[in-house]
PDB file of C-alpha atoms in Angstrom:
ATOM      1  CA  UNK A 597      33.219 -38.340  42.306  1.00  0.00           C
ATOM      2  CA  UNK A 598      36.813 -37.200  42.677  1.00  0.00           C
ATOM      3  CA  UNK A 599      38.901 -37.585  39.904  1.00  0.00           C
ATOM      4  CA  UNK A 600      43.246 -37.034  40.914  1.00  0.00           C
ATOM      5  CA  UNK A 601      45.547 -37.051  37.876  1.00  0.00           C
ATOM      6  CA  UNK A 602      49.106 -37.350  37.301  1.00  0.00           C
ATOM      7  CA  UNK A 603      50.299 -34.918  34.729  1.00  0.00           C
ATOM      8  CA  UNK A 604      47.576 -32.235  33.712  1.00  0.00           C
ATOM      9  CA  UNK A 605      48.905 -31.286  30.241  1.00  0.00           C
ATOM     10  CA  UNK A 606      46.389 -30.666  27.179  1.00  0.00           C
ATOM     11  CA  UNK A 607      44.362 -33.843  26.782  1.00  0.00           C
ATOM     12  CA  UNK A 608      43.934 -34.232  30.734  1.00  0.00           C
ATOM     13  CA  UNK A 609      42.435 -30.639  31.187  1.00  0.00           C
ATOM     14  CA  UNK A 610      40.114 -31.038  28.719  1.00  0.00           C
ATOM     15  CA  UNK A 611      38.783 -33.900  30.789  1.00  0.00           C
ATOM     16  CA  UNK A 612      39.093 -32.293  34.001  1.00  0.00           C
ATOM     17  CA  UNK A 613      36.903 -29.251  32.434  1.00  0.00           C
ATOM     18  CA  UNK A 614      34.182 -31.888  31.004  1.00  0.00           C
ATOM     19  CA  UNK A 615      34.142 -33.382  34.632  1.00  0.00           C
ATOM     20  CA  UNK A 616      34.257 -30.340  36.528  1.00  0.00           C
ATOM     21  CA  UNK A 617      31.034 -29.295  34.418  1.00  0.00           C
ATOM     22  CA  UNK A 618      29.432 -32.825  35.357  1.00  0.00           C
ATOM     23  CA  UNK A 619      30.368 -32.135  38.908  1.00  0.00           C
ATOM     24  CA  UNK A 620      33.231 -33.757  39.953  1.00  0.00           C
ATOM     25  CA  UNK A 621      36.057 -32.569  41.653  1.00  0.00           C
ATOM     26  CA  UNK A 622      39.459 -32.732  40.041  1.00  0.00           C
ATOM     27  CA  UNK A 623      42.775 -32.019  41.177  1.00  0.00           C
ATOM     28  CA  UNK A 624      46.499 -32.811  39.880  1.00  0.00           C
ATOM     29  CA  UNK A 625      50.111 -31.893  39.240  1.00  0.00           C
ATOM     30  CA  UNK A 626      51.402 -30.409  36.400  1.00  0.00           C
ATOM     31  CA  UNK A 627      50.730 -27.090  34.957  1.00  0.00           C
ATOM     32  CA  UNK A 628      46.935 -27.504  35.244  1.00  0.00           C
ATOM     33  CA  UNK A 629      46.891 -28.975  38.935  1.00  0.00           C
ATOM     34  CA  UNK A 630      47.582 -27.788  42.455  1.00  0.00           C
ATOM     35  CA  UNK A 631      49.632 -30.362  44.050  1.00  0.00           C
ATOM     36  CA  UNK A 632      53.539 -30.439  43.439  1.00  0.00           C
ATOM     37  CA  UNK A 633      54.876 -33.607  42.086  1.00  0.00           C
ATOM     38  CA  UNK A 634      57.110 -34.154  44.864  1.00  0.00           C
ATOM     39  CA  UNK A 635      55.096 -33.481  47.252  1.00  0.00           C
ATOM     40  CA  UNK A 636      54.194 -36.914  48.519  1.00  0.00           C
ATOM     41  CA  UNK A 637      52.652 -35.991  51.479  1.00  0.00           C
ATOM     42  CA  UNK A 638      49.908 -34.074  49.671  1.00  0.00           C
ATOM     43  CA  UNK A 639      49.743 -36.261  46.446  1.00  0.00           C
ATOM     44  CA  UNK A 640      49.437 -39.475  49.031  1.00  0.00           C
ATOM     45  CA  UNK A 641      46.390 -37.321  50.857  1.00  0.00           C
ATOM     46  CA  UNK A 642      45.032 -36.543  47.571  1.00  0.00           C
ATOM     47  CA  UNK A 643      44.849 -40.450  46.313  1.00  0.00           C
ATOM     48  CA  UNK A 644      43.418 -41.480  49.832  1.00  0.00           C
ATOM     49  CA  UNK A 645      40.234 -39.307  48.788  1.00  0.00           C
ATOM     50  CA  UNK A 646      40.104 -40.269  44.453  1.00  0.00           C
ATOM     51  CA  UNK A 647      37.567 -42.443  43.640  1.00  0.00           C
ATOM     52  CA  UNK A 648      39.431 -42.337  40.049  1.00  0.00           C
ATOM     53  CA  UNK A 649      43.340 -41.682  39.378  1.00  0.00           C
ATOM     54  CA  UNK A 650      44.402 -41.005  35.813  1.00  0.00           C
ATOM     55  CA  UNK A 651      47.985 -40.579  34.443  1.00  0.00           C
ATOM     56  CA  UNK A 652      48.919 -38.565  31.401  1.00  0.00           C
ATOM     57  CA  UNK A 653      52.955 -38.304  32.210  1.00  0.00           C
ATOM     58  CA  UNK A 654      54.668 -40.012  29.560  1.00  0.00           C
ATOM     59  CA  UNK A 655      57.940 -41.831  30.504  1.00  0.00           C
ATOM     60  CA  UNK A 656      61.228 -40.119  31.321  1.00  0.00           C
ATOM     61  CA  UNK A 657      63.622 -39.980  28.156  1.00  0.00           C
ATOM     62  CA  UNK A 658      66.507 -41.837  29.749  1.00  0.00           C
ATOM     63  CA  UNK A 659      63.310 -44.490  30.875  1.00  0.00           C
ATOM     64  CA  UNK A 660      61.400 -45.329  33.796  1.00  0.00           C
ATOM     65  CA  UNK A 661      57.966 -44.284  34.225  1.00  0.00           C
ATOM     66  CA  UNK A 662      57.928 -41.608  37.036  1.00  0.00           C
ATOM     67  CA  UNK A 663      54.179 -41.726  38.235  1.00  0.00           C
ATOM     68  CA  UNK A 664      55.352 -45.634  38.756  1.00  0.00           C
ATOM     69  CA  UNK A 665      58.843 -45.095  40.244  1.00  0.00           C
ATOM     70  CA  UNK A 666      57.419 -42.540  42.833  1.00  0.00           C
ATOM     71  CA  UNK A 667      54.149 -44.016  43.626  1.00  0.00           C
ATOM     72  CA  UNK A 668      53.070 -47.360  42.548  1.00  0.00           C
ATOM     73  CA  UNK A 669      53.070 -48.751  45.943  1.00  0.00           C
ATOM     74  CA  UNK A 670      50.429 -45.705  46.703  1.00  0.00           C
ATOM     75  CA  UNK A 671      48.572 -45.799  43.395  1.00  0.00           C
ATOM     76  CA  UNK A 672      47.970 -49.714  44.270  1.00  0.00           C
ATOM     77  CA  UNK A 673      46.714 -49.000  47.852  1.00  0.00           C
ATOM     78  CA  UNK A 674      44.632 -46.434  46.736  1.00  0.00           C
ATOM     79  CA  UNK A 675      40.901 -46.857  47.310  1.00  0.00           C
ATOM     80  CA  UNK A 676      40.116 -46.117  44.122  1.00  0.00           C
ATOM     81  CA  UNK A 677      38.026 -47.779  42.041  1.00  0.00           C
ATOM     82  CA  UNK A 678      39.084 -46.746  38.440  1.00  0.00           C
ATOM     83  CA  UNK A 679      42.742 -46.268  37.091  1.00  0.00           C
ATOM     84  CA  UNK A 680      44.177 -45.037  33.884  1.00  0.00           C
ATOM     85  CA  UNK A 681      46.962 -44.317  31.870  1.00  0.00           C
ATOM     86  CA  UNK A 682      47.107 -42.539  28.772  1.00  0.00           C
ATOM     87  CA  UNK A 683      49.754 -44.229  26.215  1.00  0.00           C
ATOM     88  CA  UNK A 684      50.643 -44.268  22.798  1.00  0.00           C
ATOM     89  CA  UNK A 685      49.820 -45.928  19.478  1.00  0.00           C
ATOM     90  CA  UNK A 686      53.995 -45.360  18.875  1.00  0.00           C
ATOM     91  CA  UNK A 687      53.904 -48.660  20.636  1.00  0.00           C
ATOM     92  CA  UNK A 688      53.013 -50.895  17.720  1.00  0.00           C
ATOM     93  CA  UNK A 689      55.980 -49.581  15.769  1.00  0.00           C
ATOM     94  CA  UNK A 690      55.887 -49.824  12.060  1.00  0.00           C
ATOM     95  CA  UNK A 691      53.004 -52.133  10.558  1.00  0.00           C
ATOM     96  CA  UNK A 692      53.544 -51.149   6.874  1.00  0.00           C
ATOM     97  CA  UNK A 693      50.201 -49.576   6.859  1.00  0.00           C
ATOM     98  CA  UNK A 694      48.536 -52.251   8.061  1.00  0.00           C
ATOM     99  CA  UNK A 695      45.829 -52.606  10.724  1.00  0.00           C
ATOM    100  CA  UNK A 696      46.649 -52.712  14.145  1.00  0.00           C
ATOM    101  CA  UNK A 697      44.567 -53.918  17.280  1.00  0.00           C
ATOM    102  CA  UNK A 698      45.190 -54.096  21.257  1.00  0.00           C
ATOM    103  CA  UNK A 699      46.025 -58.195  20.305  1.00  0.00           C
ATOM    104  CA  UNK A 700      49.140 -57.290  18.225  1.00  0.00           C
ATOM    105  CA  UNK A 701      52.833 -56.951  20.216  1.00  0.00           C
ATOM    106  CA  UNK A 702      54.044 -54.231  21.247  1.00  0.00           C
ATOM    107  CA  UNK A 703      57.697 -53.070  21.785  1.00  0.00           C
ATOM    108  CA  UNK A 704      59.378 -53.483  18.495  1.00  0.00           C
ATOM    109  CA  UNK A 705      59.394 -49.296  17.259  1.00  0.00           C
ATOM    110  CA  UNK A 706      60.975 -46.001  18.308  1.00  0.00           C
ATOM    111  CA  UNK A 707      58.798 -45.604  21.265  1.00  0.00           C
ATOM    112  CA  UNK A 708      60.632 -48.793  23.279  1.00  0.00           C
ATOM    113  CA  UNK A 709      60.156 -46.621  26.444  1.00  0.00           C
ATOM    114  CA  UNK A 710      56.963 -45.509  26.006  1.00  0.00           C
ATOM    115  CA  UNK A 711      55.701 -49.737  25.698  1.00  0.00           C
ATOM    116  CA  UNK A 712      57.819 -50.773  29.043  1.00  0.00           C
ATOM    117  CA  UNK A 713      55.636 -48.074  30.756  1.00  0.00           C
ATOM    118  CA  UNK A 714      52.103 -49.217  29.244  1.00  0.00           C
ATOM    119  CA  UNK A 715      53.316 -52.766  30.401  1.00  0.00           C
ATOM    120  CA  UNK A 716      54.158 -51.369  34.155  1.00  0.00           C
ATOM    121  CA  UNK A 717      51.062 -49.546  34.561  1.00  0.00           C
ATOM    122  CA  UNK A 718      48.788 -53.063  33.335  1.00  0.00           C
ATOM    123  CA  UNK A 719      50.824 -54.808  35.635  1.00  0.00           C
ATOM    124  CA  UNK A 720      50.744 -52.415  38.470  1.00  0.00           C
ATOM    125  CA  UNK A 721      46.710 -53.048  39.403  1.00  0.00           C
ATOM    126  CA  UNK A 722      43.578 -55.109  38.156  1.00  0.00           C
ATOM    127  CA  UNK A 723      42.016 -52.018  37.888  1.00  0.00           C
ATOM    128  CA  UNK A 724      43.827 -49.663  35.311  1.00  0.00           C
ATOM    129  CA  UNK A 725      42.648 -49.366  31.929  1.00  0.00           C
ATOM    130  CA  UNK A 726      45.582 -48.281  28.906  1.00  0.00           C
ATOM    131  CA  UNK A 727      44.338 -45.821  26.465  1.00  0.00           C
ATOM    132  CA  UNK A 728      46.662 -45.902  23.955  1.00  0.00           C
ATOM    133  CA  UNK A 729      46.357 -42.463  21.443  1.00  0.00           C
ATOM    134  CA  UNK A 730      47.718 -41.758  18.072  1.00  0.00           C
ATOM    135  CA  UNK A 731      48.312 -37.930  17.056  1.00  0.00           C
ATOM    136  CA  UNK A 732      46.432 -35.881  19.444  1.00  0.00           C
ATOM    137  CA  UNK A 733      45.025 -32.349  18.183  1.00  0.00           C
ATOM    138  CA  UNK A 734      42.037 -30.393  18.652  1.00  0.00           C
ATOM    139  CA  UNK A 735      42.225 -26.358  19.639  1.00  0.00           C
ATOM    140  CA  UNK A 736      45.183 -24.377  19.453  1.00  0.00           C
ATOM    141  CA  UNK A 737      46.853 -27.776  18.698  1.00  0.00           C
ATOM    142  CA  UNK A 738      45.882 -28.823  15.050  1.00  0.00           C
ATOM    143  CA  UNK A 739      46.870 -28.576  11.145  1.00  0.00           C
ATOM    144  CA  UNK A 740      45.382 -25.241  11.184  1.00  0.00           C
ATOM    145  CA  UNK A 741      47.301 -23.798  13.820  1.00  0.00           C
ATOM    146  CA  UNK A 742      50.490 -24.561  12.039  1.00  0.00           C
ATOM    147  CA  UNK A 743      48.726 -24.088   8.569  1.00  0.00           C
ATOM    148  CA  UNK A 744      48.175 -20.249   9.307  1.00  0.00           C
ATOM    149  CA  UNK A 745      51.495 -20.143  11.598  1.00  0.00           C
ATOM    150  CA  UNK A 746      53.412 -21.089   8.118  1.00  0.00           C
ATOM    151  CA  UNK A 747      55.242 -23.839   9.802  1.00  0.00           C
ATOM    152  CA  UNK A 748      53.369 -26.913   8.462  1.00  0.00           C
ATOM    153  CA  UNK A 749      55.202 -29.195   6.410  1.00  0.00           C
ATOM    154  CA  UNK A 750      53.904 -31.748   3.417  1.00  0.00           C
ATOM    155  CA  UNK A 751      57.046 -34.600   2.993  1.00  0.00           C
ATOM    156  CA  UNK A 752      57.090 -36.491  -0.436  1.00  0.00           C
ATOM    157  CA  UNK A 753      56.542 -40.006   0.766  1.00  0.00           C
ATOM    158  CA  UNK A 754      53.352 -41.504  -0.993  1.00  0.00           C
ATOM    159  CA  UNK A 755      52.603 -44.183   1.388  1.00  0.00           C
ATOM    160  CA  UNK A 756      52.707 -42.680   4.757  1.00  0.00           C
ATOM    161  CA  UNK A 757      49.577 -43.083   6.676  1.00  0.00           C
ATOM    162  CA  UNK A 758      48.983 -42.373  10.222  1.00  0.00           C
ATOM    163  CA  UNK A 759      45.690 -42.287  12.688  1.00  0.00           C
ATOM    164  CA  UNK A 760      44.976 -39.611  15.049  1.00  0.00           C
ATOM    165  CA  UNK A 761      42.157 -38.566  17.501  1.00  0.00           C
ATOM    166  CA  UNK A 762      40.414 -35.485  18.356  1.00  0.00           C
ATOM    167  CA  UNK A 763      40.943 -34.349  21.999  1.00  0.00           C
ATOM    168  CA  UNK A 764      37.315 -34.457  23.237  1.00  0.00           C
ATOM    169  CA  UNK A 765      36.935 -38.159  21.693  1.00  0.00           C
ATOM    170  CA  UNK A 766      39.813 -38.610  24.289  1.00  0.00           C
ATOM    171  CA  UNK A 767      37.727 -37.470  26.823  1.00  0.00           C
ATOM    172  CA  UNK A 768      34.398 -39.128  26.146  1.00  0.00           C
ATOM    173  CA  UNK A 769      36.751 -42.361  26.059  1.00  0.00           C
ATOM    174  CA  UNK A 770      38.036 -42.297  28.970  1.00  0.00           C
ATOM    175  CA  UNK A 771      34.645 -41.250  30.874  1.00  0.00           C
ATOM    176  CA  UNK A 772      32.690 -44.148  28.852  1.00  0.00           C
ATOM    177  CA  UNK A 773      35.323 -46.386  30.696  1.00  0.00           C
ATOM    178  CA  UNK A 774      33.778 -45.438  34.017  1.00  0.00           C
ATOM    179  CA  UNK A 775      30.823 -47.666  33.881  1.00  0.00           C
ATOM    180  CA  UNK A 776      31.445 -49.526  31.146  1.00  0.00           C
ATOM    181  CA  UNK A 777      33.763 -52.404  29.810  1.00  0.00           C
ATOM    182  CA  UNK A 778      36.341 -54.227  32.216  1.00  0.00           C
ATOM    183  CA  UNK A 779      39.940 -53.387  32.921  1.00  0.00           C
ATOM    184  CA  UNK A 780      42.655 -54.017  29.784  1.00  0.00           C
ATOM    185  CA  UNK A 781      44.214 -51.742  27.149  1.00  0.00           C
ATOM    186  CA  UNK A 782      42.232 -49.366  24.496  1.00  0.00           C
ATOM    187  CA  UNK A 783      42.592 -47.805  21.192  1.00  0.00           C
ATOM    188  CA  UNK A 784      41.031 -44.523  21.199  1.00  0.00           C
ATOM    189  CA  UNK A 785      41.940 -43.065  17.512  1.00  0.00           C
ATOM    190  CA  UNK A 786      39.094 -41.949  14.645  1.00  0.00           C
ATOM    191  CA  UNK A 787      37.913 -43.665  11.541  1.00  0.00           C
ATOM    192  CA  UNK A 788      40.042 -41.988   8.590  1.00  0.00           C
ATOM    193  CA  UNK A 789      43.746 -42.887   8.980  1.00  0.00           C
ATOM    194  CA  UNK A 790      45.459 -41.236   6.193  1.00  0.00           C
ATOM    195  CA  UNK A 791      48.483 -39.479   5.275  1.00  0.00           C
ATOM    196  CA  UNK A 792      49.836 -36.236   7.477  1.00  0.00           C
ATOM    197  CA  UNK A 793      49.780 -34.576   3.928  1.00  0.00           C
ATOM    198  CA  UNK A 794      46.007 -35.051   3.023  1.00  0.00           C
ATOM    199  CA  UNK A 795      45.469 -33.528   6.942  1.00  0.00           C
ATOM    200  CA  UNK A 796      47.496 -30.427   6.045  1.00  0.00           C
ATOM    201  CA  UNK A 797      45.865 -30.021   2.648  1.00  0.00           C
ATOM    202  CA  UNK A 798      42.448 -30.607   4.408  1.00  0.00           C
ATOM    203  CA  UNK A 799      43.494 -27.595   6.616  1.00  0.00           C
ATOM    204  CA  UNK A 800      44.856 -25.464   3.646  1.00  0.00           C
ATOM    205  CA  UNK A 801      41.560 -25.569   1.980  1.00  0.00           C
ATOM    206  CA  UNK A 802      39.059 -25.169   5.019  1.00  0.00           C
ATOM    207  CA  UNK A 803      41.449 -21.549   5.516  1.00  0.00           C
ATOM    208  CA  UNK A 804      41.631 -20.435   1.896  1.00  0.00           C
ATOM    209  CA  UNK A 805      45.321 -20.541   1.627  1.00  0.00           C
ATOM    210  CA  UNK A 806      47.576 -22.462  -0.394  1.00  0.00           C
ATOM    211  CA  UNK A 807      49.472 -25.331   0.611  1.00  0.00           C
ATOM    212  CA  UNK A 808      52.674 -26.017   1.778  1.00  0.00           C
ATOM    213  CA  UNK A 809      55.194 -26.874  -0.851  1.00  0.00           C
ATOM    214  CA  UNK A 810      55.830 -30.887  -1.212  1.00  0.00           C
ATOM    215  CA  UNK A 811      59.404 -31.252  -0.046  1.00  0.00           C
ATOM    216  CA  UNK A 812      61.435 -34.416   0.399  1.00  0.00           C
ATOM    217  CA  UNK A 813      62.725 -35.504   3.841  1.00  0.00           C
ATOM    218  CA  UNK A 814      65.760 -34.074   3.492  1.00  0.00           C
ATOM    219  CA  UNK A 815      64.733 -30.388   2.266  1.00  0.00           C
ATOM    220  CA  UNK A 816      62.240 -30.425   5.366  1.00  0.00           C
ATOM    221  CA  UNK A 817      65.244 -30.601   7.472  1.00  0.00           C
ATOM    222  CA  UNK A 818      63.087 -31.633   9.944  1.00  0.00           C
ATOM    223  CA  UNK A 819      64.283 -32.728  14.252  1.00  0.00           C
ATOM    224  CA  UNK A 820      65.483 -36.396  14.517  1.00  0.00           C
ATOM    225  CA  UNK A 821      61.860 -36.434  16.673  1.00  0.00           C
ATOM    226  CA  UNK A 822      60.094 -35.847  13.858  1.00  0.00           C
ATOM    227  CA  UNK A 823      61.937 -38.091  10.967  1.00  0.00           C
ATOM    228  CA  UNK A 824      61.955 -41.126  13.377  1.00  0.00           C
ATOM    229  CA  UNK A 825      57.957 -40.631  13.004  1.00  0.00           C
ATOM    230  CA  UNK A 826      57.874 -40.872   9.233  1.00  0.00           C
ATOM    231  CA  UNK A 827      60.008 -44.205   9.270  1.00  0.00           C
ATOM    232  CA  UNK A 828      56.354 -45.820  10.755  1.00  0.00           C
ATOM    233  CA  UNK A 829      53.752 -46.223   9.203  1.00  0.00           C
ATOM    234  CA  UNK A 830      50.466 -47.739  10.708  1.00  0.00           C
ATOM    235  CA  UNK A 831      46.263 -47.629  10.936  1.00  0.00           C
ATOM    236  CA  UNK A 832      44.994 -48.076  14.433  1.00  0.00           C
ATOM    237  CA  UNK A 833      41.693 -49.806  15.193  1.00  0.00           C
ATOM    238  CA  UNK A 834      39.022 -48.638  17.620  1.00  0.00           C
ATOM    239  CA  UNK A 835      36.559 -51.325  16.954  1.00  0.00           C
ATOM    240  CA  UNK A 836      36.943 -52.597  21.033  1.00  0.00           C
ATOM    241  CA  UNK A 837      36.545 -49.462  22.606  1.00  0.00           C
ATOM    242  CA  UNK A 838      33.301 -49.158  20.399  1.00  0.00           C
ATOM    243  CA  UNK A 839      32.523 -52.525  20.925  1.00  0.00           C
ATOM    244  CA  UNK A 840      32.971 -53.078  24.630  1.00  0.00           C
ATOM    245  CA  UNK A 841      32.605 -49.017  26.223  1.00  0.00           C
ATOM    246  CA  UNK A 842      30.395 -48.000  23.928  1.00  0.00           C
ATOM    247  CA  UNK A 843      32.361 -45.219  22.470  1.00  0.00           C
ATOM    248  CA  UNK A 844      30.945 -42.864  19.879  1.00  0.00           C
ATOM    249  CA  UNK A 845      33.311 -40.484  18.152  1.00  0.00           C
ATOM    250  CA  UNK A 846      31.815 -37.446  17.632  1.00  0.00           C
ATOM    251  CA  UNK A 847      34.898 -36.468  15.305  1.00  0.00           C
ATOM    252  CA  UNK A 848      35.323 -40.025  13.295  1.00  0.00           C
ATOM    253  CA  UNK A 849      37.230 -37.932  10.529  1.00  0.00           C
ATOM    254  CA  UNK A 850      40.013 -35.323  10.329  1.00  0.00           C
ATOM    255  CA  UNK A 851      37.724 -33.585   7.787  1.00  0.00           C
ATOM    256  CA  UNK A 852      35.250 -32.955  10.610  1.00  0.00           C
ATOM    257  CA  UNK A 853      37.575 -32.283  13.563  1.00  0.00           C
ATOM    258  CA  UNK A 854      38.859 -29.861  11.175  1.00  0.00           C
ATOM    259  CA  UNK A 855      35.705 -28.569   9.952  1.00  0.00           C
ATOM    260  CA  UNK A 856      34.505 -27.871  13.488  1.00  0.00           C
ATOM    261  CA  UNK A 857      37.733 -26.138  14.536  1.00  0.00           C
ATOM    262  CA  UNK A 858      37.612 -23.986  11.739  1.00  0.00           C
ATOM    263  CA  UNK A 859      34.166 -22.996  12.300  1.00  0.00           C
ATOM    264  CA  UNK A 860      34.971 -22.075  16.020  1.00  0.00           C
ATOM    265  CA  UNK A 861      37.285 -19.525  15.058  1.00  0.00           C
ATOM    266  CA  UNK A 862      36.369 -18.385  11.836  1.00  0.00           C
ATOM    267  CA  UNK A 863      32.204 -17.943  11.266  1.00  0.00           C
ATOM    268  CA  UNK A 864      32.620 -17.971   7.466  1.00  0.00           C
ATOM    269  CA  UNK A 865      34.519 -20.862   7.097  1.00  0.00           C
ATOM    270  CA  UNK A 866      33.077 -23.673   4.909  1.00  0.00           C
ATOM    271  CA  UNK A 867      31.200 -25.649   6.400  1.00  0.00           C
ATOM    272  CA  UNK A 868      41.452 -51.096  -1.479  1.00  0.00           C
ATOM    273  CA  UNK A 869      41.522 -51.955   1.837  1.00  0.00           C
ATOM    274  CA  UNK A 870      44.832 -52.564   3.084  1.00  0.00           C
ATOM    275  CA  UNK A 871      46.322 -55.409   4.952  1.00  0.00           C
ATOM    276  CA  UNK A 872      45.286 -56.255   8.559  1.00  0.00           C
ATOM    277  CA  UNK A 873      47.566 -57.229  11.376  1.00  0.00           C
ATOM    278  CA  UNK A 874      44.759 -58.401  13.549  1.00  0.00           C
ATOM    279  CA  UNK A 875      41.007 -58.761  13.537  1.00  0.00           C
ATOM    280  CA  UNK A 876      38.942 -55.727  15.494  1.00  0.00           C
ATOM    281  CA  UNK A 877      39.336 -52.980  13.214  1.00  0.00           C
ATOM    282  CA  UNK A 878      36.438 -50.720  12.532  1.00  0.00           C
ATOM    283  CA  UNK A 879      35.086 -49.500   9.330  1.00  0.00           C
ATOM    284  CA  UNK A 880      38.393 -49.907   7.444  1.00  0.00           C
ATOM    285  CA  UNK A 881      36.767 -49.392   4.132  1.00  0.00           C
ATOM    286  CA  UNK A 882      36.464 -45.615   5.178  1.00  0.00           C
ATOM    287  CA  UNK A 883      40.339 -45.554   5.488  1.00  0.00           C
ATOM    288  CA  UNK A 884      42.169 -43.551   2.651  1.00  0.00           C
ATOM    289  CA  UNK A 885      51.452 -40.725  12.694  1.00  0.00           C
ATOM    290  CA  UNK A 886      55.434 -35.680  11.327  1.00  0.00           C
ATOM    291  CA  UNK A 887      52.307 -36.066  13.593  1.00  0.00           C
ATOM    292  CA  UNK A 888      49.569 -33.418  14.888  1.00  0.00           C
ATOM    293  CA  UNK A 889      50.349 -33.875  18.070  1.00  0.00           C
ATOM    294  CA  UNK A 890      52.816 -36.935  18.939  1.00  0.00           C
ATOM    295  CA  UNK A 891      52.703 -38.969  22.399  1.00  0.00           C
ATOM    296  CA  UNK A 892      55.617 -39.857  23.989  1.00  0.00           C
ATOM    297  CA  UNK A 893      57.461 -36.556  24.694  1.00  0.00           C
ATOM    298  CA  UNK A 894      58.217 -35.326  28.076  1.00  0.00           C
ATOM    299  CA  UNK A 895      55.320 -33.578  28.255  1.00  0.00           C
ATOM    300  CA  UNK A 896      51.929 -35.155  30.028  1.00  0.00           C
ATOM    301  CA  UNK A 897      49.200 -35.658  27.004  1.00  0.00           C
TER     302      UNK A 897
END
């Protein structure tokens, strides 16, 4: 199998280096891949050959998706017989907390360019399949990178709650699509949505070091970026990507994501429900996005 993607940034290598171990071969742009961008004669060649085309480039910040605006018209005459794109739960906007689905509209938050793109790319073919991804984190990209770094943050707002996924449950999500479940859009996030805070505390504890003070928006003085986050306010359901690819987390918590990081880099280290927007959430009753990692930048997930 040959797998090309469009944008190799941190989520897409990691599946490039599960495939590669499986046997495929794998090739890109971006900082992880060996074709240039604008290179159309070699990314056309390259398509001509996938048997699966994935991207992870998020849309421009003035809009337009560029993957589309260069090479839809390839992408769609591509023999392929798989096609992704890796979006963003930012496209739900604020739910008040509540549950959110692939049924419910998208279009109405912060991330207005972000949802014209995940609209493109399910019109573009009958093939792609939408993963849409809450914060991302997993190795040198989590709550205890910026725990130890001193530059995590705790914000005084009591009912914030966001969802987020562990990088490899990205991975096995995507592959599961392969042979499984039809075309359409996904949720791929875990089982504990919860407040940024109770992630950073989680982290504090797991490294034996005290956490960051509680501050109020203002005193964080944190980037426009990051306050636009805390003004939404969500919990994303994965039931259909259990339900119809068969996906099993094998992080379904921050507390074990967290737990396994830890343990990777440090041997000794320890080892009401709320309202519901729409109806295939999964295990809310386990429930308790400044995010860990946010989609939507400029950089490919």
């Amino acid at each position: 199998m040959n797998l090309f993607i469009f944008g190799m940034g941190y989520s897409a290598q990691v599946l490039a280096h599960r495939l590669r171990a499986q046997g495929w071969s794998v090739d890109g742009t971006g900082r992880g891949g060996e074709i240039d961008f604008a290179d159309r004669a070699g990314v056309a060649a390259a398509l001509a050959q996938a048997t699966h085309v994935l991207s992870s480039v998020p849309p421009a910040r003035t809009g337009g998706d560029p993957v589309l605006d260069a090479y839809a018209e390839l992408i769609g005459k591509a023999p392929a017989m798989w096609i992704g794109y890796l979006s963003s739960t930012g496209v739900y906007g604020d739910t008040g907390g509540a549950w959110v689905d692939e049924s419910a509209p998208i279009g109405h938050g912060r991330r207005s360019a972000r949802a014209a793109a995940d609209l493109g790319w399910q019109a573009l073919d009958a093939r792609v399949r939408v993963f849409r991804l809450p914060g991302i984190y997993g190795p040198g990209r989590s709550a205890l990178d910026r725990v130890r770094q001193g530059v995590a943050h705790r914000i005084a707002l009591p009912d914030q709650v966001f969802s987020r996924v562990h990088v490899d449950d990205i991975a096995s999500g995507v592959i599961a699509s392969f042979e499984r479940g039809p075309a359409g859009v996904y949720n791929l996030a875990d089982e504990a949505p919860c407040s940024q805070n109770a992630v950073i505390e989680e982290a504090a504890r797991l490294l034996g070091m005290a956490p960051p003070p509680l501050l109020t928006l203002e005193q964080a003085n944190l980037s426009p970026m990051a306050r636009a986050f805390y003004a939404e306010n969500r919990r994303v359901a994965n039931g259909k990507a259990a339900r119809v690819l068969g996906w099993r987390l094998r992080f379904p918590t921050y507390r074990a994501g967290l737990r396994a990081l830890n343990a990777s880099t440090s041997p000794t280290s320890a080892s009401a429900a709320p309202a519901t927007v729409s109806g295939d959430q999964r295990n809310p009753s386990n429930s308790v996005e400044r995010p860990i990692a946010t989609t939507g930048t400029s950089t490919p997930l």
